[in-house]
Coordinates of C-alpha atoms in Angstrom, one line a residue:
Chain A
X1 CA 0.0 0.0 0.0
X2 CA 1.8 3.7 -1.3
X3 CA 1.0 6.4 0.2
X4 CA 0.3 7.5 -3.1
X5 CA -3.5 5.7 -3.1
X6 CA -5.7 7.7 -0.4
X7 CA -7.3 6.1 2.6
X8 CA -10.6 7.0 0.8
X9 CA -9.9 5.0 -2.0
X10 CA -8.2 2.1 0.0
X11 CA -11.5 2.0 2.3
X12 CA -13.6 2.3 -1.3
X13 CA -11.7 -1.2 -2.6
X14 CA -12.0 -2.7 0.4
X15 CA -15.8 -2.1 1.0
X16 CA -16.5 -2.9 -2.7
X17 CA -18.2 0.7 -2.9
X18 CA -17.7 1.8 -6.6
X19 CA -19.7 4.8 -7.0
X20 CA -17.5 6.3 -4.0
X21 CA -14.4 5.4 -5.9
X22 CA -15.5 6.8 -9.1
X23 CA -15.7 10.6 -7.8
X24 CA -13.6 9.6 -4.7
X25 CA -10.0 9.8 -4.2
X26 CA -8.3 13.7 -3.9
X27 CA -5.0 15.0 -5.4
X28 CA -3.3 17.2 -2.7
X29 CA -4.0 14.3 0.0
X30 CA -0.3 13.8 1.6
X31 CA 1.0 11.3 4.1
X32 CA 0.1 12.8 7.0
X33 CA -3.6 12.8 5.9
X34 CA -3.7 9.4 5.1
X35 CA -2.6 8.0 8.4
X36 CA -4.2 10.8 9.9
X37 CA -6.7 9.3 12.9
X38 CA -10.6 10.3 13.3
X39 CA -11.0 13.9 15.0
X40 CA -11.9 12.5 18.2
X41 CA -9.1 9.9 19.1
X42 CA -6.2 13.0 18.2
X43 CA -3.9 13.7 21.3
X44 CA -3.7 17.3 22.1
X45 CA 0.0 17.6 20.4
X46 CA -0.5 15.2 17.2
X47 CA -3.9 18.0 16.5
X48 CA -1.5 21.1 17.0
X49 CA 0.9 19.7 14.3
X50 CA -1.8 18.7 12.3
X51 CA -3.6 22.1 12.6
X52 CA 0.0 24.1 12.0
X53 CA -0.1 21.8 8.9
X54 CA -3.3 22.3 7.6
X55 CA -2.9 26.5 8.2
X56 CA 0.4 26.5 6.5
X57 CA -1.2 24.7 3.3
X58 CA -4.0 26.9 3.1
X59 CA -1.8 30.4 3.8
X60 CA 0.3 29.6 0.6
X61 CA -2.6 28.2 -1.6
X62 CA -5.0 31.0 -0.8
X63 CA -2.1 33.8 -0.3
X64 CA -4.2 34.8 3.3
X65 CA -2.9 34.2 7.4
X66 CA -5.6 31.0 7.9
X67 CA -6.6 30.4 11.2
X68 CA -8.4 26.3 12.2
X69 CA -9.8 26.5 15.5
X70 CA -10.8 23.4 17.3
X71 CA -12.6 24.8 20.0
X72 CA -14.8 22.9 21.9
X73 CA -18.3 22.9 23.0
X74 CA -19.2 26.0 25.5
X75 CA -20.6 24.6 29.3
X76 CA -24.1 25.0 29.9
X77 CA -24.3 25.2 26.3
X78 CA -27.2 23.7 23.8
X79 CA -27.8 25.8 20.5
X80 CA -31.3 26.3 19.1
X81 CA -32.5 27.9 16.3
X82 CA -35.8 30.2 15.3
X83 CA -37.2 31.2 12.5
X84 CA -40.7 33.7 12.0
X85 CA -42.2 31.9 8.7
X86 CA -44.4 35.0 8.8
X87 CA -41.4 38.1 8.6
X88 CA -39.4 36.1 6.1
X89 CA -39.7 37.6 2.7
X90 CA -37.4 35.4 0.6
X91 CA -34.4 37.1 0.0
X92 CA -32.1 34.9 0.1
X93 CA -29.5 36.7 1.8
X94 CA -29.1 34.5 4.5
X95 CA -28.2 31.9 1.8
X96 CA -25.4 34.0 0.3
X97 CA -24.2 35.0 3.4
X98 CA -23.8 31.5 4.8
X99 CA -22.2 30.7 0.9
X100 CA -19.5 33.3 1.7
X101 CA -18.5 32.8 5.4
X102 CA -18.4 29.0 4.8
X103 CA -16.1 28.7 1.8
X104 CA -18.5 27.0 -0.1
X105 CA -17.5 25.3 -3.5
X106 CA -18.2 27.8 -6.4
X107 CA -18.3 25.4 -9.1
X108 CA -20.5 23.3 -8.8
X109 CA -21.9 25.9 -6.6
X110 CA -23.4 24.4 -3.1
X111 CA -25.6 26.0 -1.4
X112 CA -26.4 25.0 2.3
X113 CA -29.2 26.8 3.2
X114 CA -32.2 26.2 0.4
X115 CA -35.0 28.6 0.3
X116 CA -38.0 27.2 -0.4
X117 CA -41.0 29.4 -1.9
X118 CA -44.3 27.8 -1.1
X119 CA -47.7 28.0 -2.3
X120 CA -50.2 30.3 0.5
X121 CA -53.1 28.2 -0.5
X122 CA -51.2 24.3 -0.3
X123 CA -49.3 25.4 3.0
X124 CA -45.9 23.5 4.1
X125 CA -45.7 21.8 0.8
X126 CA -42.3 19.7 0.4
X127 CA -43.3 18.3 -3.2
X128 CA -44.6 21.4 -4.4
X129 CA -42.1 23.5 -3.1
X130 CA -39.4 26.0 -5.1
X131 CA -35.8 26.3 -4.6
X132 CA -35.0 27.8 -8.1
X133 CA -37.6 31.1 -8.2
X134 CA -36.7 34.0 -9.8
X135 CA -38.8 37.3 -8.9
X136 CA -38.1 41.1 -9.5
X137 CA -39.3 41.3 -6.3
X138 CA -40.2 39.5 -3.0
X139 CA -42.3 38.1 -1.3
X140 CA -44.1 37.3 -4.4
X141 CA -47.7 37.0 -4.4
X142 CA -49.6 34.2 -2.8
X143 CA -46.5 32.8 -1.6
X144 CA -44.2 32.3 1.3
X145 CA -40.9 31.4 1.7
X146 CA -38.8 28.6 4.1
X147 CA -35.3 28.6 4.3
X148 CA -34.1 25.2 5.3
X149 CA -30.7 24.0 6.4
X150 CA -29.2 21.5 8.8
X151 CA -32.1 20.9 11.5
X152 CA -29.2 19.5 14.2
X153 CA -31.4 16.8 15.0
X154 CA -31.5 15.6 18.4
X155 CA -32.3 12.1 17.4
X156 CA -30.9 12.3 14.0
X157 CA -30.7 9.9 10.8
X158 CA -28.0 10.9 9.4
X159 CA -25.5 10.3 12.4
X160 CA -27.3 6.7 12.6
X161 CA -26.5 5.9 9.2
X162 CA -23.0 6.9 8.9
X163 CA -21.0 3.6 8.7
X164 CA -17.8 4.7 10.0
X165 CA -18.6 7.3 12.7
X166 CA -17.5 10.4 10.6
X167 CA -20.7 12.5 12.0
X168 CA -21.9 13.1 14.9
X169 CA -23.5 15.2 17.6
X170 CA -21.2 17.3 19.9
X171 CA -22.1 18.5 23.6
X172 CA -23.7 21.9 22.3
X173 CA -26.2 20.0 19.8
X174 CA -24.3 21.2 16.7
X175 CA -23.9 17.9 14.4
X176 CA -20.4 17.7 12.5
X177 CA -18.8 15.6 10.0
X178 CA -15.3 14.8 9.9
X179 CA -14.0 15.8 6.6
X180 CA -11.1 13.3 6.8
X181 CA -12.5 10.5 7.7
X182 CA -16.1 10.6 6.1
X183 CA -15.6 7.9 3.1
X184 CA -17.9 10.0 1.1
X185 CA -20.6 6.9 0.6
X186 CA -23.5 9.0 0.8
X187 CA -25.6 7.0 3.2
X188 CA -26.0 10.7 5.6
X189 CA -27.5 12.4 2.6
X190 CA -29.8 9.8 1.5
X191 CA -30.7 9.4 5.4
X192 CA -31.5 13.6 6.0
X193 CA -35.1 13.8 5.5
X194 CA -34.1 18.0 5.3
X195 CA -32.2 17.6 2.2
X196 CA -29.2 19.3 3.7
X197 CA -26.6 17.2 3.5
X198 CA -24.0 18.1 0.0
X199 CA -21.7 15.8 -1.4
X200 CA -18.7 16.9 -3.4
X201 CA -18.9 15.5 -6.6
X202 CA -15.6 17.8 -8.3
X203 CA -13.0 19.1 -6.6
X204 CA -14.6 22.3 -5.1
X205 CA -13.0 25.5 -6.4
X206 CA -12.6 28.6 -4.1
X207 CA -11.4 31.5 -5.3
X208 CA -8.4 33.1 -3.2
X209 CA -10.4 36.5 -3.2
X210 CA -13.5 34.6 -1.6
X211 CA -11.4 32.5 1.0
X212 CA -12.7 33.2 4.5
X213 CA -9.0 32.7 6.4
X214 CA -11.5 32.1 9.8
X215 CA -12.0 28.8 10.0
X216 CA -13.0 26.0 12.5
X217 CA -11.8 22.3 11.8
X218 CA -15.3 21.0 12.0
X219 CA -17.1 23.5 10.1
X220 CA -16.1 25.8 7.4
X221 CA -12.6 25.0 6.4
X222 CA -12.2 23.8 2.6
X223 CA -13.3 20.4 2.1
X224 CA -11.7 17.9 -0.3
X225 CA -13.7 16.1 -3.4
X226 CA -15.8 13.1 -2.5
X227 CA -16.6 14.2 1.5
X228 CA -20.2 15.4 2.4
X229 CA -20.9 18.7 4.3
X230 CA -23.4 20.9 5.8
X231 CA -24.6 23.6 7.6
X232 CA -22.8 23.6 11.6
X233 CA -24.5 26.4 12.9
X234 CA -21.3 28.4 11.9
X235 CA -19.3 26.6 14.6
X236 CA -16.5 28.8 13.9
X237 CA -18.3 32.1 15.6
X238 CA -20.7 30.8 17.3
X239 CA -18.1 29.3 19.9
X240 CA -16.8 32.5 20.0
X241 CA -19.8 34.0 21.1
X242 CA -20.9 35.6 17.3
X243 CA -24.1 35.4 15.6
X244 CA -23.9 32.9 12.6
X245 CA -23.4 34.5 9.1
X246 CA -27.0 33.9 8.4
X247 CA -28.8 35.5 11.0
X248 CA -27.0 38.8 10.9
X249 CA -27.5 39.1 7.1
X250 CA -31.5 38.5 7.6
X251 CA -33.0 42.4 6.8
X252 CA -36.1 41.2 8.5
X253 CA -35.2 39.8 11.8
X254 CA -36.8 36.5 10.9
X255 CA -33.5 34.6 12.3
X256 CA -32.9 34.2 16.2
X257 CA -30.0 31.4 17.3
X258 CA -28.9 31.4 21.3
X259 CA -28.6 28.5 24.1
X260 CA -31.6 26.8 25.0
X261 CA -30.7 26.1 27.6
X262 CA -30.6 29.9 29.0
X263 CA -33.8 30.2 30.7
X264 CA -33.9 34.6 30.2
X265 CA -32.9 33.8 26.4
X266 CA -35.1 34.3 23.1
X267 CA -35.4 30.7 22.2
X268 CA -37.1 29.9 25.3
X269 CA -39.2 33.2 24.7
X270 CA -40.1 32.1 21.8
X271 CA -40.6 28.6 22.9
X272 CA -43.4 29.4 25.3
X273 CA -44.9 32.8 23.5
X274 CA -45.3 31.6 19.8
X275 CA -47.0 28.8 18.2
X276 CA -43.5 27.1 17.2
X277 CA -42.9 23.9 15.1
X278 CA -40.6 21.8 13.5
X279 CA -40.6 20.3 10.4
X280 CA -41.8 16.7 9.4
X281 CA -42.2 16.1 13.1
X282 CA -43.6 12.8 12.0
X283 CA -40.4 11.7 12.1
X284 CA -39.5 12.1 15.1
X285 CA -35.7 13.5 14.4
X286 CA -36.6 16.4 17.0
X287 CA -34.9 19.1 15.3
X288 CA -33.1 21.9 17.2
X289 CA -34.4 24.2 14.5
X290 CA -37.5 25.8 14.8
X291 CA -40.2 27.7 13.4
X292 CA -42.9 29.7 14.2
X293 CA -45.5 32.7 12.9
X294 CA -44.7 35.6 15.1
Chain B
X1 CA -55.1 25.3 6.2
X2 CA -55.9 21.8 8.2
X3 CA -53.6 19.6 7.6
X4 CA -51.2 22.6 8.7
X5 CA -52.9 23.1 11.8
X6 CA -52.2 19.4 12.9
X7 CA -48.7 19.1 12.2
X8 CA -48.4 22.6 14.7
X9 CA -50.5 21.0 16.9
X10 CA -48.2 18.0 16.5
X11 CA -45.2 19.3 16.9
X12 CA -45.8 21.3 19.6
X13 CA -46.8 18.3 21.6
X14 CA -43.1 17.0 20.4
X15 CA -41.3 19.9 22.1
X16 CA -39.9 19.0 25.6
X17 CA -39.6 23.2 26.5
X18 CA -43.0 24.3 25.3
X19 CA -45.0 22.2 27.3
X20 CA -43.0 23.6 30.6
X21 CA -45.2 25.1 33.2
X22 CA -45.8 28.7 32.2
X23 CA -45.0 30.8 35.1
X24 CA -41.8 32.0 35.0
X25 CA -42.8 33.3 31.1
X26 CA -44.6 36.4 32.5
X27 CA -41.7 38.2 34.1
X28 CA -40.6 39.2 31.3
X29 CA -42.3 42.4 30.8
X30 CA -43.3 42.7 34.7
X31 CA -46.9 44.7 35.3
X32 CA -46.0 48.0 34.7
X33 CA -46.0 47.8 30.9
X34 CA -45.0 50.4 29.2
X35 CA -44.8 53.1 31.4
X36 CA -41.0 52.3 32.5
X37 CA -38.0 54.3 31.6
X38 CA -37.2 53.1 28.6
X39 CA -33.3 53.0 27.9
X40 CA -32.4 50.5 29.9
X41 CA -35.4 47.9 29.1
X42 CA -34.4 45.1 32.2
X43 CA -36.5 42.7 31.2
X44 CA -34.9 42.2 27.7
X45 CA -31.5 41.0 29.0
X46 CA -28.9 43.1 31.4
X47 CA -26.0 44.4 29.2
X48 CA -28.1 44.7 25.9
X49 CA -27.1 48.0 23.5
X50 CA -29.7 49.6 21.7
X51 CA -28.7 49.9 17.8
X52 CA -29.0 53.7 16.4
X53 CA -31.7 54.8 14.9
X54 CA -31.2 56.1 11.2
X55 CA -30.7 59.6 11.2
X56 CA -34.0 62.0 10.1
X57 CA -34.3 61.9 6.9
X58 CA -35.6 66.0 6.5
X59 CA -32.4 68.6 6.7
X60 CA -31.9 70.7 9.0
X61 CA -35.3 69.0 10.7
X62 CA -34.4 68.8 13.8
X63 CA -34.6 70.6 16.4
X64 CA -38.2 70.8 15.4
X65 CA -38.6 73.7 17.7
X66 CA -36.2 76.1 15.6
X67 CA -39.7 76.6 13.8
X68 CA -42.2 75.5 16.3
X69 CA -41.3 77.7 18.8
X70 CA -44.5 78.3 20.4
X71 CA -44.1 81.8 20.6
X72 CA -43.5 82.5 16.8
X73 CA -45.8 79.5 15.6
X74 CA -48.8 78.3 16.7
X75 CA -50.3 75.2 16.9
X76 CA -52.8 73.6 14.5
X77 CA -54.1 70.4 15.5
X78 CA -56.5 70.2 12.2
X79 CA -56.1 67.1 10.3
X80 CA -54.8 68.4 6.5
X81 CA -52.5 68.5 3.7
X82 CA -48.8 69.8 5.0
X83 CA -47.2 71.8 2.7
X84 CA -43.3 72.5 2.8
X85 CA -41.3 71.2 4.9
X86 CA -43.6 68.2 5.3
X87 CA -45.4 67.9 2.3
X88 CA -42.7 64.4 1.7
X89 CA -45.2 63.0 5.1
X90 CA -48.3 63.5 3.3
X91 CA -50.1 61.2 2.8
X92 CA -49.7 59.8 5.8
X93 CA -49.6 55.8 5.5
X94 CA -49.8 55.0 9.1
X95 CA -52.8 53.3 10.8
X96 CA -54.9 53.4 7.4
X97 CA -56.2 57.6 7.8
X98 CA -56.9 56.7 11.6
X99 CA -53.6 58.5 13.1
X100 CA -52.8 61.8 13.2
X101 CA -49.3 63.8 13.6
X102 CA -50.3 64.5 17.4
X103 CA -51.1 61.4 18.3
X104 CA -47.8 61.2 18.6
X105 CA -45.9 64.2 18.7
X106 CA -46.2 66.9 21.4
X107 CA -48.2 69.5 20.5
X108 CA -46.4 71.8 22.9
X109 CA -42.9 70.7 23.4
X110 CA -42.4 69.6 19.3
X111 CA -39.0 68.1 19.8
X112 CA -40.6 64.9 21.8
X113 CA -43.2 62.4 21.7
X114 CA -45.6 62.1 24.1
X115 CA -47.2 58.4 25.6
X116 CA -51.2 57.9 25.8
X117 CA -50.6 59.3 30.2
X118 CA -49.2 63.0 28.7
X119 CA -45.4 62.3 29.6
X120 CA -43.1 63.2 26.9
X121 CA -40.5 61.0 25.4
X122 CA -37.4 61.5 23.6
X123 CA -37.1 60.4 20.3
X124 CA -34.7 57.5 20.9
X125 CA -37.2 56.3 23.0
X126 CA -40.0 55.6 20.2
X127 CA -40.1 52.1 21.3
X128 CA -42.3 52.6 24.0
X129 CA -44.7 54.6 21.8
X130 CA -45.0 52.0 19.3
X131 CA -45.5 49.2 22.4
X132 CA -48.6 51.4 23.1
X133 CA -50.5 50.9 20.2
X134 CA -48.5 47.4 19.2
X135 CA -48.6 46.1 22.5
X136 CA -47.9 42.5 21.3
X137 CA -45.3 43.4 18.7
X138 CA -43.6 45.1 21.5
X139 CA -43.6 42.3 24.0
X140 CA -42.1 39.8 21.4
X141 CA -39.6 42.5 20.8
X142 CA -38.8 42.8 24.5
X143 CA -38.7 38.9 24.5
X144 CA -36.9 38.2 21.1
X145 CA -39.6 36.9 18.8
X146 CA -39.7 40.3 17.0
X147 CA -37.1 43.0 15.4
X148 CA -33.8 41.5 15.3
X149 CA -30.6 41.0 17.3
X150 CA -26.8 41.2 16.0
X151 CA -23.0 40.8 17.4
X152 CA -23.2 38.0 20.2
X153 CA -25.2 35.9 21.5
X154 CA -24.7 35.3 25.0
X155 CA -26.2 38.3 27.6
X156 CA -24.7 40.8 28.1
X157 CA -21.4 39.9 25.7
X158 CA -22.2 42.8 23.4
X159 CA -25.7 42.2 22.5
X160 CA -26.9 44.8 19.9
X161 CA -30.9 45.3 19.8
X162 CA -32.5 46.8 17.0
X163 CA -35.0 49.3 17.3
X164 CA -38.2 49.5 15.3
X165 CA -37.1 52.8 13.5
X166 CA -34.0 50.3 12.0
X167 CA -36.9 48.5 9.9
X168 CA -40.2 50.4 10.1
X169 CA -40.5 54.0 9.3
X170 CA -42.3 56.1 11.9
X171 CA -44.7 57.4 8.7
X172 CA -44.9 54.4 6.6
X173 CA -44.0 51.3 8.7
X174 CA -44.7 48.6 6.0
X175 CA -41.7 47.0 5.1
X176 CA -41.1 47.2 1.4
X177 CA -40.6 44.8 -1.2
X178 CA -36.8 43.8 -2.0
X179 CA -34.7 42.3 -4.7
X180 CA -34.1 38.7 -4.0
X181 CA -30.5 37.4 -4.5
X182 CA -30.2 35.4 -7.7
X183 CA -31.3 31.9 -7.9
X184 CA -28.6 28.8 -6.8
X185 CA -27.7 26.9 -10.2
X186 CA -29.4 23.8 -10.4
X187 CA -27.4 20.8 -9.9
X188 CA -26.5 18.8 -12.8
X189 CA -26.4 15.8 -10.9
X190 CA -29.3 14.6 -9.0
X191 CA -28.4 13.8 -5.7

């Protein structure tokens, strides 16, 4: 075995998972990444040279000082999310916003936060719903609009169907993949009943100019071909206290994130005030993400 | 509309902090609603900074009593068409022909607002005035369901609240259409 074939396309072989292979496999992987172990099992000093690594790489491709954090999960800590169906007009600018801060692939463009324009008259309509709308100007008409990302899932599928333990749930509710050890097999994204898991088909392009040097290793640093990602709540500033990208770009105030768990916060205002629900509750993922019509 | 009603039904049954006993909930605006002083607004969270209001709009506007000075100018409550320098107000699209400029503004002391008891307010502190006549709006926006919050989340860390001036204008509060952002390519694989 050469160092030359990546652990995703060793593991690929091995499992007899062809479609994986076939966009698998990435071109800058070295040797420390292939022997590299899963986040969770990294002593403190094999993470700071991996981390030192990892910056150094990134400062000379993208020309800009790159910072990984690897901050852990805040004490007393558990992140919720709200959203007023009734304020939100559509604009997408939470969706660009997140694009930016997040260093998401430009081409193919992904796109982590969908907005979905509905029907008035056929309510929360999955089927039926819009992604792709184009309007002079919003809200359009008759319609309304849902914006739907990652749900961090309390009890969710997607963590359940990973095979090798590349996602999971941390102590502050926010659900993170792994890049470098997630065997890009797809499972998570057929699993997500929210349809926000992406898989890297191509190697994602990021232009230097758009490269957000802020990064956290479980969230928004550049991902390789062939791995699957998603919204984290933008783990990066959120553990440092900020608002995620998406609620400060929102011109209508229909965003709120804080800690559940505060009792004097707005999620639990909002939790016992407004008629709040989640989505396909039928499931029973219990989302961490909420709505309501304030 | 049914089928939507059950799945809120539904999934408020599913949320473990919703069905909580509702006591505690009500402290949040206390009983004297909302004829506190205003800047500090305690029962929104300790440390919280108000955002700025935009600045007026008219030049040279303000102070309003340059002009209405009450010994120079006086007075007209009659309900009519302004001419210059607030013939931009006119008409007036708040409260659908109901509201008048004095319902708000002091007749005597122009340069504040004045509450339903008489007491005059500043202008930063529009808030309370709206919470009078928006008393629900208000509440979520003491509590965090309304307006909008930026910089960090945890109280008192540098909270910035928003004020309803930062969204709805005094005159016409209806928030305008925008221009969406362009629509995400479509994939050319399906997932």
């Amino acid at each position: 075995m050469s160092p030359e074939v990546s652990r995703r396309e060793f593991l690929c072989t091995v499992a007899g998972c062809a479609a994986a292979a076939a966009v698998g496999g990435c071109s800058d992987i070295t040797h420390t990444d292939f022997f590299r172990k899963r986040f969770r099992e990294l002593e403190p000093d094999e993470l700071k040279d991996i981390i030192a690594d990892l910056e150094a790489r990134q400062t000379a491709k993208y020309g800009k000082q790159t910072t990984i954090s690897t901050k852990g999960p805040l004490p007393g800590v558990e992140y919720g999310y709200a959203l007023d169906v009734s304020r939100c007009v559509g604009c997408r600018r939470c969706e660009y916003a997140c694009f930016d801060e997040n260093n998401q692939g430009h081409d193919p463009e992904i796109h982590w936060i969908r907005v979905l324009e509905m029907e008035q008259k056929l309510g929360i309509n999955f089927e039926e719903s819009d992604p792709y709308y184009e309007a002079e100007e919003v809200p359009e008409p008759g319609h309304f609009y849902l914006p739907v990302a990652c749900q961090h899932c309390r009890n969710a599928p997607c963590v359940k169907s990973c095979p090798v333990g590349a996602t999971w749930e941390e102590e502050d509710g926010i659900v993170v993949v792994d890049y470098d050890w997630c065997i890009g097999c797809r499972c998570c994204v057929a699993a997500c009943p929210y349809g926000a898991r992406h898989f890297n088909w191509a190697e994602p392009k990021l232009p230097a100019e758009a490269q957000n040097p802020n990064q956290h290793y479980l969230g928004n640093r550049p991902r390789p071909k062939g791995v699957v990602e998603k919204c984290t709540f933008c783990i990066h500033r959120v553990r440092e206290g900020q608002y995620p990208a998406c609620m400060e770009a929102c011109p209508v105030g229909a965003r709120t994130f804080g800690n559940l768990l505060d009792p004097n916060g707005e999620l639990r205002y909002i939790l016992e005030n407004k008629k709040v629900f989640v989505l396909k509750s039928e499931l029973n993922t219990k989302p961490r993400f909420y709505y309501y019509y304030g | 509309m049914k089928p939507l009603r059950t799945l809120l039904l539904a999934a408020l049954c599913a949320l473990p902090l919703a069905c909580r006993e509702h006591v505690e909930s009500k402290s949040y605006f206390g009983s004297a609603f909302p004829e506190r002083h205003p800047t500090s607004y305690p029962e929104m969270s300790a440390n919280a900074v108000l955002r700025q209001a935009p600045p007026f709009e008219g030049e040279d506007i303000f102070p309003c009593s340059e002009c209405h000075d009450p010994d120079f100018m006086e007075v007209d409550p009659t309900h009519r068409e302004l001419e210059d320098p607030h013939d931009t107000l006119d008409p007036l699209r708040h409260g659908a022909g109901r509201l008048w400029c004095l319902d708000c503004h002091d007749a005597e002391d122009r340069d504040m607002l004045h509450l339903a008891s008489g007491r005059t307010i500043p202008f930063e502190e529009a808030p309370l005035l709206c919470g009078q006549c928006h008393g629900e709006k208000y509440r979520d926006w003491l509590g965090g369901a309304h307006g909008k919050r930026t910089g960090h989340w945890q109280q008192g860390q540098g909270k910035e609240v928003w004020v309803c001036a930062n969204c709805h204008r005094a005159h016409a509060p209806q928030f305008k259409p925008i221009q969406p952002k362009p629509a995400p390519k479509r994939p050319e694989v399906t997932r």
